[in-house]
Amino acid sequence: MLKLTPQAAFSPVAAFSRLVSTQSRLFSRAHSGAKRTVESRAAAPGPARSPWESREDTGRLLTPQSFYVTCHPGLEEVVAAELTSQNIRAQEVVPGKAGVFFRGPDAVGYRANLWLRSGIRVLRLLAKGHLSPYRAGGDEIYSFFRQAANWARLLPPKQTFQISARVTSCTDISSSQLVQIRGRDAICDSIRDARGSKPEPPEKGQVANLPLYVALFRDECSLYMDMSGDSLHKRGYRTAMHTSSLNEAAAAGVLSLASWPEALSQGHAGILADPMCGSGTFLIEAALMATNTAPGLYRQRWPFQSWPDFDRSAWDSSVASARQAQRTWDGMLLGNDVHQGALRLAKSDARSAEVSHLIKWHSGPCSQWVPRDTPSTVVVNPPWGLRLLNDAENAESDQDTRADIFNGVRRARRGGSGGYQQAEKKLYEGTSLQAAWVDLRSFLKVGVS
């Protein structure tokens, strides 16, 4: 990933590689930094601590509340900066691993969903407790969920729920499926006892009214209500998905690492270009930043809007403030791609996001693209990785030879030999992947000079 200025170029390749790393195994570990002591193992397990156990007459949760927003590894500080901005104004912001903790009233959670660009999900803490290592894990999960909330009140008739789970280093629990099954049993039993019927599961492909996320780490259980439902990278402006489009949250994070928001705030953003723009994710996200458009404004529905404690007034106020914060911008964004199909998608998505007037498009090899106005910033997600060698062109030619080379690369890596670098280089020779990088080098030499 490159940021180029007339004076110097910066290539945070290591940072980008962290962005595409799997975050699931890291997320659970972020919920407990302390090791379990002998005393805690011997102590009797306490009940799940739930804010639903102490309520005001209004029926709303007591504030401030605890939240956790997940993100790509490497973007924790970026997300923390977004949370402390004037748009969100979160309190007690603490970066973790692949996520950030924060606190605040309901309105802060609403604003986080509206304004976060680099975050993935906003989770609101419902209950937290320690599971006894001396009882069967399934029984402990069942008891925890039964005590965690007044489920009949939290889930009105005809509403659905769904449980996602991550389990790490627990005494008698190793399966997230066990957590999901026993948690679902406890919730359904609680509601059946209260009103004689149990809730139905959500329809396939639909987000539940109450998505739940539970993280277990060293017998410490944290139960969250997922305010976002769908991942926040699904802004809502996409008309169709490109097969290998860049994740919007990752793109926004890279733009922040490239200091695009700072350049905008200081009034000298200049011209941003993407010579291999694909479906235009970088350009559209850059335009949303330039116009101070909250990415959550494109969404039509949020799970928390059906929750019993939903504060309609606070939500309407947050949305109105976000709309009023939008601004005009007279800068320029430039996009180029060799694939006409990708450009059509990019143009359609830019129109849907109402930023097409800010982007000038060009079609052709980036080695032949010389923008009329020299870009001050270049961001690009060039083709990379062995997966891109599986296209039709390479699958039909020298398939056996490439398989032999690939197996040689794997053997060299397992054996700790430095020769794998040369073997890997052979794997790319003569491919469209190598040609794309040669084109990019030509553009950086000529197109921005």
Tab-separated table of C-alpha atoms in Angstrom:
chain	number	residue	atom	x	y	z
A	1	MET	CA	0.000	0.000	0.000
A	2	LEU	CA	1.614	3.198	-1.117
A	3	LYS	CA	1.404	6.815	-0.202
A	4	LEU	CA	3.352	9.042	-2.559
A	5	THR	CA	4.227	12.711	-2.256
A	6	PRO	CA	6.339	14.742	-4.696
A	7	GLN	CA	9.200	14.439	-2.196
A	8	ALA	CA	8.968	10.839	-0.991
A	9	ALA	CA	7.024	7.606	-1.110
A	10	PHE	CA	5.952	5.469	1.808
A	11	SER	CA	5.025	1.784	1.571
A	12	PRO	CA	3.378	0.368	4.735
A	13	VAL	CA	3.339	-3.196	3.399
A	14	ALA	CA	3.740	-4.688	6.841
A	15	ALA	CA	0.833	-2.663	8.169
A	16	PHE	CA	-1.421	-3.758	5.316
A	17	SER	CA	-0.520	-7.398	5.765
A	18	ARG	CA	-1.740	-7.123	9.347
A	19	LEU	CA	-5.030	-5.658	8.143
A	20	VAL	CA	-5.898	-8.761	6.151
A	21	SER	CA	-4.903	-11.126	8.986
A	22	THR	CA	-7.613	-13.151	10.677
A	23	GLN	CA	-8.846	-11.313	13.744
A	24	SER	CA	-11.082	-13.941	15.333
A	25	ARG	CA	-8.500	-15.634	17.568
A	26	LEU	CA	-7.246	-12.246	18.789
A	27	PHE	CA	-10.639	-10.860	19.709
A	28	SER	CA	-11.338	-13.240	22.559
A	29	ARG	CA	-7.968	-12.579	24.169
A	30	ALA	CA	-8.665	-8.867	24.409
A	31	HIS	CA	-11.341	-9.363	27.034
A	32	SER	CA	-9.085	-10.410	29.882
A	33	GLY	CA	-5.561	-9.200	30.542
A	34	ALA	CA	-5.167	-10.768	33.984
A	35	LYS	CA	-4.189	-14.390	34.632
A	36	ARG	CA	-6.465	-16.555	36.735
A	37	THR	CA	-5.087	-16.980	40.229
A	38	VAL	CA	-5.383	-19.929	42.618
A	39	GLU	CA	-7.790	-17.946	44.786
A	40	SER	CA	-10.114	-17.228	41.860
A	41	ARG	CA	-10.211	-20.913	40.951
A	42	ALA	CA	-11.207	-21.874	44.463
A	43	ALA	CA	-13.812	-19.151	44.910
A	44	ALA	CA	-17.467	-19.922	44.398
A	45	PRO	CA	-18.705	-18.644	40.998
A	46	GLY	CA	-20.651	-15.414	41.230
A	47	PRO	CA	-23.752	-14.670	39.207
A	48	ALA	CA	-23.510	-12.997	35.827
A	49	ARG	CA	-23.352	-9.249	36.274
A	50	SER	CA	-25.977	-7.666	34.074
A	51	PRO	CA	-27.024	-4.030	33.739
A	52	TRP	CA	-30.531	-5.377	33.165
A	53	GLU	CA	-30.731	-6.317	36.839
A	54	SER	CA	-30.881	-2.656	37.946
A	55	ARG	CA	-33.170	-0.391	35.962
A	56	GLU	CA	-34.790	2.946	36.228
A	57	ASP	CA	-38.537	3.355	35.863
A	58	THR	CA	-37.961	4.508	32.276
A	59	GLY	CA	-36.822	0.988	31.363
A	60	ARG	CA	-33.571	2.263	29.894
A	61	LEU	CA	-30.164	0.895	30.774
A	62	LEU	CA	-28.199	2.826	33.349
A	63	THR	CA	-25.369	4.865	31.843
A	64	PRO	CA	-22.556	5.051	31.060
A	65	GLN	CA	-22.349	1.674	29.401
A	66	SER	CA	-19.407	-0.425	28.265
A	67	PHE	CA	-18.776	-1.062	24.577
A	68	TYR	CA	-16.261	-2.896	22.443
A	69	VAL	CA	-15.697	-2.226	18.743
A	70	THR	CA	-13.891	-4.846	16.703
A	71	CYS	CA	-11.438	-3.927	13.956
A	72	HIS	CA	-8.666	-5.303	11.766
A	73	PRO	CA	-5.420	-5.963	13.659
A	74	GLY	CA	-3.185	-2.946	13.213
A	75	LEU	CA	-6.030	-0.424	13.134
A	76	GLU	CA	-6.700	-0.182	16.874
A	77	GLU	CA	-5.165	3.295	17.203
A	78	VAL	CA	-7.025	4.515	14.126
A	79	VAL	CA	-10.342	3.351	15.571
A	80	ALA	CA	-9.473	4.848	18.962
A	81	ALA	CA	-8.879	8.217	17.275
A	82	GLU	CA	-12.244	7.973	15.525
A	83	LEU	CA	-13.975	7.210	18.827
A	84	THR	CA	-12.453	10.238	20.574
A	85	SER	CA	-13.309	12.587	17.693
A	86	GLN	CA	-16.025	15.200	18.022
A	87	ASN	CA	-18.287	13.108	15.835
A	88	ILE	CA	-18.528	10.287	18.420
A	89	ARG	CA	-17.128	11.681	21.711
A	90	ALA	CA	-16.619	8.305	23.424
A	91	GLN	CA	-15.278	8.112	26.971
A	92	GLU	CA	-12.545	5.966	28.528
A	93	VAL	CA	-11.252	4.771	25.149
A	94	VAL	CA	-8.734	1.922	25.543
A	95	PRO	CA	-7.247	0.097	22.514
A	96	GLY	CA	-7.076	-3.697	22.852
A	97	LYS	CA	-6.160	-6.443	20.398
A	98	ALA	CA	-8.196	-6.279	17.205
A	99	GLY	CA	-10.598	-3.907	18.935
A	100	VAL	CA	-11.121	-0.937	21.240
A	101	PHE	CA	-13.000	-0.639	24.530
A	102	PHE	CA	-14.964	2.524	25.331
A	103	ARG	CA	-17.784	3.799	27.506
A	104	GLY	CA	-20.637	6.240	27.204
A	105	PRO	CA	-24.427	6.622	27.111
A	106	ASP	CA	-26.707	5.151	24.453
A	107	ALA	CA	-26.105	8.103	22.140
A	108	VAL	CA	-22.375	7.318	21.984
A	109	GLY	CA	-23.160	3.797	20.771
A	110	TYR	CA	-25.495	5.227	18.123
A	111	ARG	CA	-22.887	7.740	16.969
A	112	ALA	CA	-20.219	5.033	16.836
A	113	ASN	CA	-22.357	2.995	14.438
A	114	LEU	CA	-23.001	6.051	12.291
A	115	TRP	CA	-19.465	7.450	12.166
A	116	LEU	CA	-16.944	4.631	12.517
A	117	ARG	CA	-15.058	4.148	9.265
A	118	SER	CA	-12.423	1.596	10.273
A	119	GLY	CA	-14.435	-0.392	12.843
A	120	ILE	CA	-16.252	-3.643	12.096
A	121	ARG	CA	-18.864	-4.138	14.838
A	122	VAL	CA	-20.039	-2.139	17.838
A	123	LEU	CA	-20.804	-4.454	20.764
A	124	ARG	CA	-22.577	-3.356	23.946
A	125	LEU	CA	-21.787	-5.265	27.119
A	126	LEU	CA	-24.817	-7.054	28.559
A	127	ALA	CA	-23.281	-9.312	31.209
A	128	LYS	CA	-19.932	-10.517	32.461
A	129	GLY	CA	-19.015	-13.285	34.876
A	130	HIS	CA	-16.610	-16.051	35.827
A	131	LEU	CA	-17.404	-19.682	34.996
A	132	SER	CA	-16.549	-22.301	37.585
A	133	PRO	CA	-13.827	-24.710	36.420
A	134	TYR	CA	-15.315	-27.380	38.691
A	135	ARG	CA	-18.658	-27.771	36.918
A	136	ALA	CA	-19.456	-29.079	33.460
A	137	GLY	CA	-18.843	-26.334	30.914
A	138	GLY	CA	-22.236	-26.693	29.261
A	139	ASP	CA	-24.020	-26.361	32.595
A	140	GLU	CA	-22.023	-23.250	33.446
A	141	ILE	CA	-22.905	-21.659	30.118
A	142	TYR	CA	-26.573	-22.449	30.647
A	143	SER	CA	-26.579	-20.910	34.126
A	144	PHE	CA	-24.703	-17.838	32.932
A	145	PHE	CA	-27.202	-17.119	30.172
A	146	ARG	CA	-30.217	-17.719	32.416
A	147	GLN	CA	-28.923	-15.103	34.871
A	148	ALA	CA	-27.585	-12.664	32.290
A	149	ALA	CA	-30.811	-10.822	31.462
A	150	ASN	CA	-34.584	-10.685	31.688
A	151	TRP	CA	-34.868	-12.379	28.316
A	152	ALA	CA	-38.647	-12.185	28.035
A	153	ARG	CA	-38.413	-8.428	28.402
A	154	LEU	CA	-35.395	-8.104	26.142
A	155	LEU	CA	-36.985	-10.218	23.385
A	156	PRO	CA	-40.651	-9.277	22.798
A	157	PRO	CA	-42.894	-11.763	20.968
A	158	LYS	CA	-42.047	-12.476	17.300
A	159	GLN	CA	-38.486	-11.161	17.661
A	160	THR	CA	-35.468	-13.320	16.883
A	161	PHE	CA	-32.003	-13.756	18.347
A	162	GLN	CA	-28.750	-15.360	17.280
A	163	ILE	CA	-25.546	-16.207	19.161
A	164	SER	CA	-21.958	-16.026	17.911
A	165	ALA	CA	-19.116	-17.174	20.143
A	166	ARG	CA	-15.339	-17.267	20.491
A	167	VAL	CA	-13.675	-19.596	23.000
A	168	THR	CA	-10.036	-19.411	24.115
A	169	SER	CA	-8.184	-21.264	26.898
A	170	CYS	CA	-11.176	-22.322	28.994
A	171	THR	CA	-11.088	-25.232	31.466
A	172	ASP	CA	-14.028	-27.315	30.251
A	173	ILE	CA	-15.215	-25.439	27.161
A	174	SER	CA	-13.434	-25.798	23.841
A	175	SER	CA	-16.277	-25.523	21.349
A	176	SER	CA	-18.051	-22.357	20.277
A	177	GLN	CA	-20.893	-24.577	19.081
A	178	LEU	CA	-21.453	-25.798	22.651
A	179	VAL	CA	-21.704	-22.181	23.812
A	180	GLN	CA	-24.225	-21.378	21.090
A	181	ILE	CA	-26.398	-24.429	21.806
A	182	ARG	CA	-26.465	-24.110	25.600
A	183	GLY	CA	-26.904	-20.348	25.425
A	184	ARG	CA	-29.816	-20.762	23.050
A	185	ASP	CA	-31.360	-23.394	25.336
A	186	ALA	CA	-31.141	-21.066	28.321
A	187	ILE	CA	-32.709	-18.122	26.516
A	188	CYS	CA	-35.536	-20.209	25.041
A	189	ASP	CA	-36.259	-21.864	28.395
A	190	SER	CA	-36.320	-18.501	30.147
A	191	ILE	CA	-38.792	-17.052	27.659
A	192	ARG	CA	-40.933	-20.204	27.648
A	193	ASP	CA	-41.173	-20.078	31.428
A	194	ALA	CA	-42.225	-16.426	31.260
A	195	ARG	CA	-44.845	-16.548	28.504
A	196	GLY	CA	-45.275	-20.132	27.350
A	197	SER	CA	-43.623	-19.878	23.933
A	198	LYS	CA	-40.087	-19.647	22.639
A	199	PRO	CA	-38.670	-17.282	19.976
A	200	GLU	CA	-38.138	-18.484	16.422
A	201	PRO	CA	-34.690	-18.330	14.753
A	202	PRO	CA	-34.100	-15.616	12.134
A	203	GLU	CA	-34.767	-16.428	8.494
A	204	LYS	CA	-31.758	-17.555	6.512
A	205	GLY	CA	-29.677	-14.592	5.390
A	206	GLN	CA	-31.495	-12.173	7.713
A	207	VAL	CA	-29.957	-10.341	10.671
A	208	ALA	CA	-31.633	-11.254	13.963
A	209	ASN	CA	-33.430	-8.609	16.008
A	210	LEU	CA	-30.994	-9.366	18.803
A	211	PRO	CA	-27.573	-10.570	17.617
A	212	LEU	CA	-25.517	-11.727	20.612
A	213	TYR	CA	-21.768	-12.171	20.834
A	214	VAL	CA	-20.099	-14.052	23.671
A	215	ALA	CA	-16.342	-14.117	24.268
A	216	LEU	CA	-14.849	-16.677	26.662
A	217	PHE	CA	-11.242	-16.354	27.753
A	218	ARG	CA	-9.757	-18.326	30.634
A	219	ASP	CA	-13.217	-19.025	32.067
A	220	GLU	CA	-14.181	-15.342	31.985
A	221	CYS	CA	-17.365	-14.852	29.985
A	222	SER	CA	-18.399	-11.539	28.379
A	223	LEU	CA	-21.798	-11.349	26.690
A	224	TYR	CA	-22.437	-8.522	24.229
A	225	MET	CA	-25.399	-7.250	22.256
A	226	ASP	CA	-24.267	-6.629	18.668
A	227	MET	CA	-25.551	-3.184	17.769
A	228	SER	CA	-24.299	-3.328	14.179
A	229	GLY	CA	-25.740	-6.645	12.984
A	230	ASP	CA	-24.041	-6.711	9.611
A	231	SER	CA	-20.377	-5.743	9.587
A	232	LEU	CA	-19.919	-1.980	9.422
A	233	HIS	CA	-17.811	-2.360	6.281
A	234	LYS	CA	-21.104	-3.072	4.494
A	235	ARG	CA	-21.904	0.600	4.153
A	236	GLY	CA	-24.997	0.223	2.023
A	237	TYR	CA	-23.880	2.048	-1.118
A	238	ARG	CA	-22.742	-1.067	-3.001
A	239	THR	CA	-25.053	-1.956	-5.876
A	240	ALA	CA	-23.127	-5.177	-6.608
A	241	MET	CA	-20.030	-6.803	-5.138
A	242	HIS	CA	-16.805	-7.166	-7.085
A	243	THR	CA	-15.321	-10.631	-6.582
A	244	SER	CA	-12.177	-9.253	-4.927
A	245	SER	CA	-13.209	-5.797	-3.781
A	246	LEU	CA	-11.248	-4.261	-0.923
A	247	ASN	CA	-12.937	-4.247	2.471
A	248	GLU	CA	-14.273	-0.724	3.097
A	249	ALA	CA	-13.185	-0.631	6.745
A	250	ALA	CA	-9.663	-1.705	5.790
A	251	ALA	CA	-9.574	0.890	3.007
A	252	ALA	CA	-10.636	3.663	5.391
A	253	GLY	CA	-7.994	2.517	7.869
A	254	VAL	CA	-5.245	2.620	5.259
A	255	LEU	CA	-6.338	6.117	4.191
A	256	SER	CA	-6.031	7.193	7.823
A	257	LEU	CA	-2.567	5.633	8.070
A	258	ALA	CA	-1.667	7.586	4.922
A	259	SER	CA	-2.733	10.811	6.735
A	260	TRP	CA	-5.574	11.602	4.325
A	261	PRO	CA	-7.904	12.875	7.113
A	262	GLU	CA	-5.130	15.112	8.486
A	263	ALA	CA	-4.470	16.552	5.042
A	264	LEU	CA	-8.176	17.288	4.654
A	265	SER	CA	-8.416	19.002	8.037
A	266	GLN	CA	-5.389	21.166	7.264
A	267	GLY	CA	-6.764	22.226	3.891
A	268	HIS	CA	-3.977	20.878	1.680
A	269	ALA	CA	-5.239	17.458	0.668
A	270	GLY	CA	-4.409	18.062	-2.987
A	271	ILE	CA	-5.183	15.292	-5.474
A	272	LEU	CA	-5.522	11.632	-4.505
A	273	ALA	CA	-5.126	8.955	-7.178
A	274	ASP	CA	-5.592	5.190	-7.338
A	275	PRO	CA	-3.983	3.746	-10.516
A	276	MET	CA	-5.519	0.288	-9.927
A	277	CYS	CA	-8.844	1.340	-8.434
A	278	GLY	CA	-10.854	-1.828	-9.125
A	279	SER	CA	-14.357	-1.216	-7.780
A	280	GLY	CA	-13.288	2.172	-6.401
A	281	THR	CA	-13.245	1.465	-2.668
A	282	PHE	CA	-10.321	3.752	-1.866
A	283	LEU	CA	-11.760	6.605	-3.927
A	284	ILE	CA	-15.275	6.358	-2.522
A	285	GLU	CA	-14.012	6.141	1.073
A	286	ALA	CA	-11.686	9.102	0.445
A	287	ALA	CA	-14.649	11.078	-0.901
A	288	LEU	CA	-16.761	10.247	2.165
A	289	MET	CA	-13.947	11.545	4.368
A	290	ALA	CA	-13.551	14.671	2.248
A	291	THR	CA	-17.274	15.497	2.494
A	292	ASN	CA	-17.433	14.436	6.175
A	293	THR	CA	-20.183	11.961	5.339
A	294	ALA	CA	-20.996	9.451	8.073
A	295	PRO	CA	-20.825	6.000	6.409
A	296	GLY	CA	-23.679	4.718	8.568
A	297	LEU	CA	-26.139	7.109	6.919
A	298	TYR	CA	-26.508	4.714	3.990
A	299	ARG	CA	-27.948	1.945	6.159
A	300	GLN	CA	-31.702	1.505	6.350
A	301	ARG	CA	-31.980	-0.751	9.419
A	302	TRP	CA	-30.091	-1.412	12.637
A	303	PRO	CA	-30.801	-4.195	15.163
A	304	PHE	CA	-30.900	-1.826	18.140
A	305	GLN	CA	-33.894	-0.014	16.667
A	306	SER	CA	-36.079	-2.957	17.777
A	307	TRP	CA	-34.624	-3.233	21.294
A	308	PRO	CA	-36.864	-2.309	24.249
A	309	ASP	CA	-34.449	0.361	25.489
A	310	PHE	CA	-34.065	2.040	22.066
A	311	ASP	CA	-33.932	5.804	22.534
A	312	ARG	CA	-35.675	7.180	19.447
A	313	SER	CA	-34.969	10.781	20.381
A	314	ALA	CA	-31.221	10.201	20.838
A	315	TRP	CA	-31.032	8.282	17.564
A	316	ASP	CA	-32.930	10.895	15.560
A	317	SER	CA	-30.720	13.599	17.036
A	318	SER	CA	-27.571	11.637	16.098
A	319	VAL	CA	-28.760	11.141	12.520
A	320	ALA	CA	-29.754	14.788	12.146
A	321	SER	CA	-26.380	15.949	13.455
A	322	ALA	CA	-24.599	13.624	11.029
A	323	ARG	CA	-26.535	15.007	8.075
A	324	GLN	CA	-25.826	18.584	9.124
A	325	ALA	CA	-22.100	17.808	9.426
A	326	GLN	CA	-21.768	17.015	5.715
A	327	ARG	CA	-19.821	19.577	3.709
A	328	THR	CA	-18.872	20.356	0.149
A	329	TRP	CA	-15.357	19.738	-1.151
A	330	ASP	CA	-13.692	21.142	-4.226
A	331	GLY	CA	-10.791	18.689	-4.402
A	332	MET	CA	-10.160	15.951	-6.944
A	333	LEU	CA	-9.936	12.168	-6.892
A	334	LEU	CA	-8.549	10.190	-9.830
A	335	GLY	CA	-9.181	6.519	-10.582
A	336	ASN	CA	-7.867	4.189	-13.252
A	337	ASP	CA	-8.298	0.508	-13.994
A	338	VAL	CA	-7.645	-1.747	-16.956
A	339	HIS	CA	-10.838	-3.781	-16.438
A	340	GLN	CA	-13.988	-2.176	-17.832
A	341	GLY	CA	-16.268	-4.340	-15.696
A	342	ALA	CA	-14.609	-3.187	-12.466
A	343	LEU	CA	-14.863	0.438	-13.593
A	344	ARG	CA	-18.573	0.073	-14.301
A	345	LEU	CA	-19.096	-1.188	-10.766
A	346	ALA	CA	-16.979	1.628	-9.376
A	347	LYS	CA	-18.952	4.287	-11.218
A	348	SER	CA	-22.256	2.761	-10.145
A	349	ASP	CA	-21.189	2.614	-6.490
A	350	ALA	CA	-19.908	6.203	-6.612
A	351	ARG	CA	-23.276	7.346	-7.932
A	352	SER	CA	-25.059	5.396	-5.201
A	353	ALA	CA	-22.841	7.063	-2.586
A	354	GLU	CA	-23.500	10.450	-4.244
A	355	VAL	CA	-19.789	11.210	-4.692
A	356	SER	CA	-19.401	10.531	-8.431
A	357	HIS	CA	-18.925	14.247	-9.135
A	358	LEU	CA	-15.704	14.184	-7.123
A	359	ILE	CA	-14.020	11.354	-9.061
A	360	LYS	CA	-12.527	11.368	-12.559
A	361	TRP	CA	-12.182	7.943	-14.129
A	362	HIS	CA	-9.729	6.586	-16.698
A	363	SER	CA	-9.530	3.168	-18.328
A	364	GLY	CA	-6.291	1.544	-19.417
A	365	PRO	CA	-2.996	0.096	-18.198
A	366	CYS	CA	-1.651	2.245	-15.387
A	367	SER	CA	1.769	2.257	-17.097
A	368	GLN	CA	0.206	4.391	-19.840
A	369	TRP	CA	-1.784	6.665	-17.523
A	370	VAL	CA	-0.332	10.128	-17.027
A	371	PRO	CA	-2.833	12.310	-15.108
A	372	ARG	CA	-3.095	15.869	-16.318
A	373	ASP	CA	-2.738	17.073	-12.731
A	374	THR	CA	0.030	15.500	-10.665
A	375	PRO	CA	-1.321	13.578	-7.653
A	376	SER	CA	-0.040	14.525	-4.220
A	377	THR	CA	-1.166	11.195	-2.728
A	378	VAL	CA	-1.309	7.764	-4.347
A	379	VAL	CA	-3.066	4.846	-2.678
A	380	VAL	CA	-3.263	1.477	-4.351
A	381	ASN	CA	-4.165	-2.112	-3.571
A	382	PRO	CA	-2.177	-3.900	-6.282
A	383	PRO	CA	-2.766	-7.571	-7.092
A	384	TRP	CA	-0.904	-9.804	-4.665
A	385	GLY	CA	-0.780	-13.351	-3.349
A	386	LEU	CA	-0.770	-16.864	-4.781
A	387	ARG	CA	-4.573	-16.901	-5.006
A	388	LEU	CA	-4.410	-14.558	-8.016
A	389	LEU	CA	-2.429	-17.132	-9.966
A	390	ASN	CA	-5.513	-19.310	-10.199
A	391	ASP	CA	-7.179	-17.284	-12.947
A	392	ALA	CA	-8.074	-18.852	-16.270
A	393	GLU	CA	-4.900	-17.655	-17.967
A	394	ASN	CA	-2.563	-19.356	-15.534
A	395	ALA	CA	-4.749	-22.386	-14.859
A	396	GLU	CA	-4.571	-23.405	-18.509
A	397	SER	CA	-0.836	-22.877	-19.035
A	398	ASP	CA	2.049	-24.563	-17.249
A	399	GLN	CA	-0.267	-25.809	-14.504
A	400	ASP	CA	1.947	-28.750	-13.592
A	401	THR	CA	5.093	-26.620	-13.615
A	402	ARG	CA	3.562	-24.039	-11.311
A	403	ALA	CA	2.301	-26.748	-8.972
A	404	ASP	CA	5.851	-28.133	-8.721
A	405	ILE	CA	7.241	-24.664	-7.961
A	406	PHE	CA	4.539	-23.998	-5.386
A	407	ASN	CA	5.269	-27.296	-3.625
A	408	GLY	CA	8.948	-26.371	-3.640
A	409	VAL	CA	8.129	-23.048	-1.974
A	410	ARG	CA	6.178	-24.822	0.768
A	411	ARG	CA	8.977	-27.357	1.370
A	412	ALA	CA	11.594	-24.607	1.553
A	413	ARG	CA	9.504	-22.648	4.047
A	414	ARG	CA	8.907	-25.682	6.267
A	415	GLY	CA	12.623	-26.470	6.248
A	416	GLY	CA	13.583	-22.932	7.213
A	417	SER	CA	15.596	-22.459	4.036
A	418	GLY	CA	16.065	-18.971	2.673
A	419	GLY	CA	15.873	-20.430	-0.826
A	420	TYR	CA	12.093	-20.166	-0.783
A	421	GLN	CA	12.376	-16.520	-1.834
A	422	GLN	CA	13.978	-17.485	-5.127
A	423	ALA	CA	11.474	-20.317	-5.600
A	424	GLU	CA	8.608	-17.909	-4.905
A	425	LYS	CA	10.026	-15.428	-7.406
A	426	LYS	CA	9.919	-18.101	-10.124
A	427	LEU	CA	6.279	-18.714	-9.334
A	428	TYR	CA	5.369	-15.181	-10.445
A	429	GLU	CA	7.661	-14.893	-13.469
A	430	GLY	CA	5.798	-14.322	-16.711
A	431	THR	CA	2.386	-13.987	-15.063
A	432	SER	CA	-0.160	-11.192	-15.236
A	433	LEU	CA	0.613	-10.592	-11.560
A	434	GLN	CA	4.204	-9.685	-12.364
A	435	ALA	CA	3.083	-7.553	-15.294
A	436	ALA	CA	0.713	-5.591	-13.057
A	437	TRP	CA	3.525	-4.703	-10.668
A	438	VAL	CA	5.749	-3.649	-13.578
A	439	ASP	CA	2.924	-1.378	-14.774
A	440	LEU	CA	2.577	0.095	-11.304
A	441	ARG	CA	6.297	0.825	-11.140
A	442	SER	CA	6.071	2.601	-14.491
A	443	PHE	CA	3.171	4.731	-13.265
A	444	LEU	CA	5.016	5.738	-10.102
A	445	LYS	CA	8.024	6.760	-12.175
A	446	VAL	CA	6.168	8.615	-14.905
A	447	GLY	CA	2.598	9.349	-13.853
A	448	VAL	CA	3.472	11.346	-10.732
A	449	SER	CA	6.721	12.985	-11.795
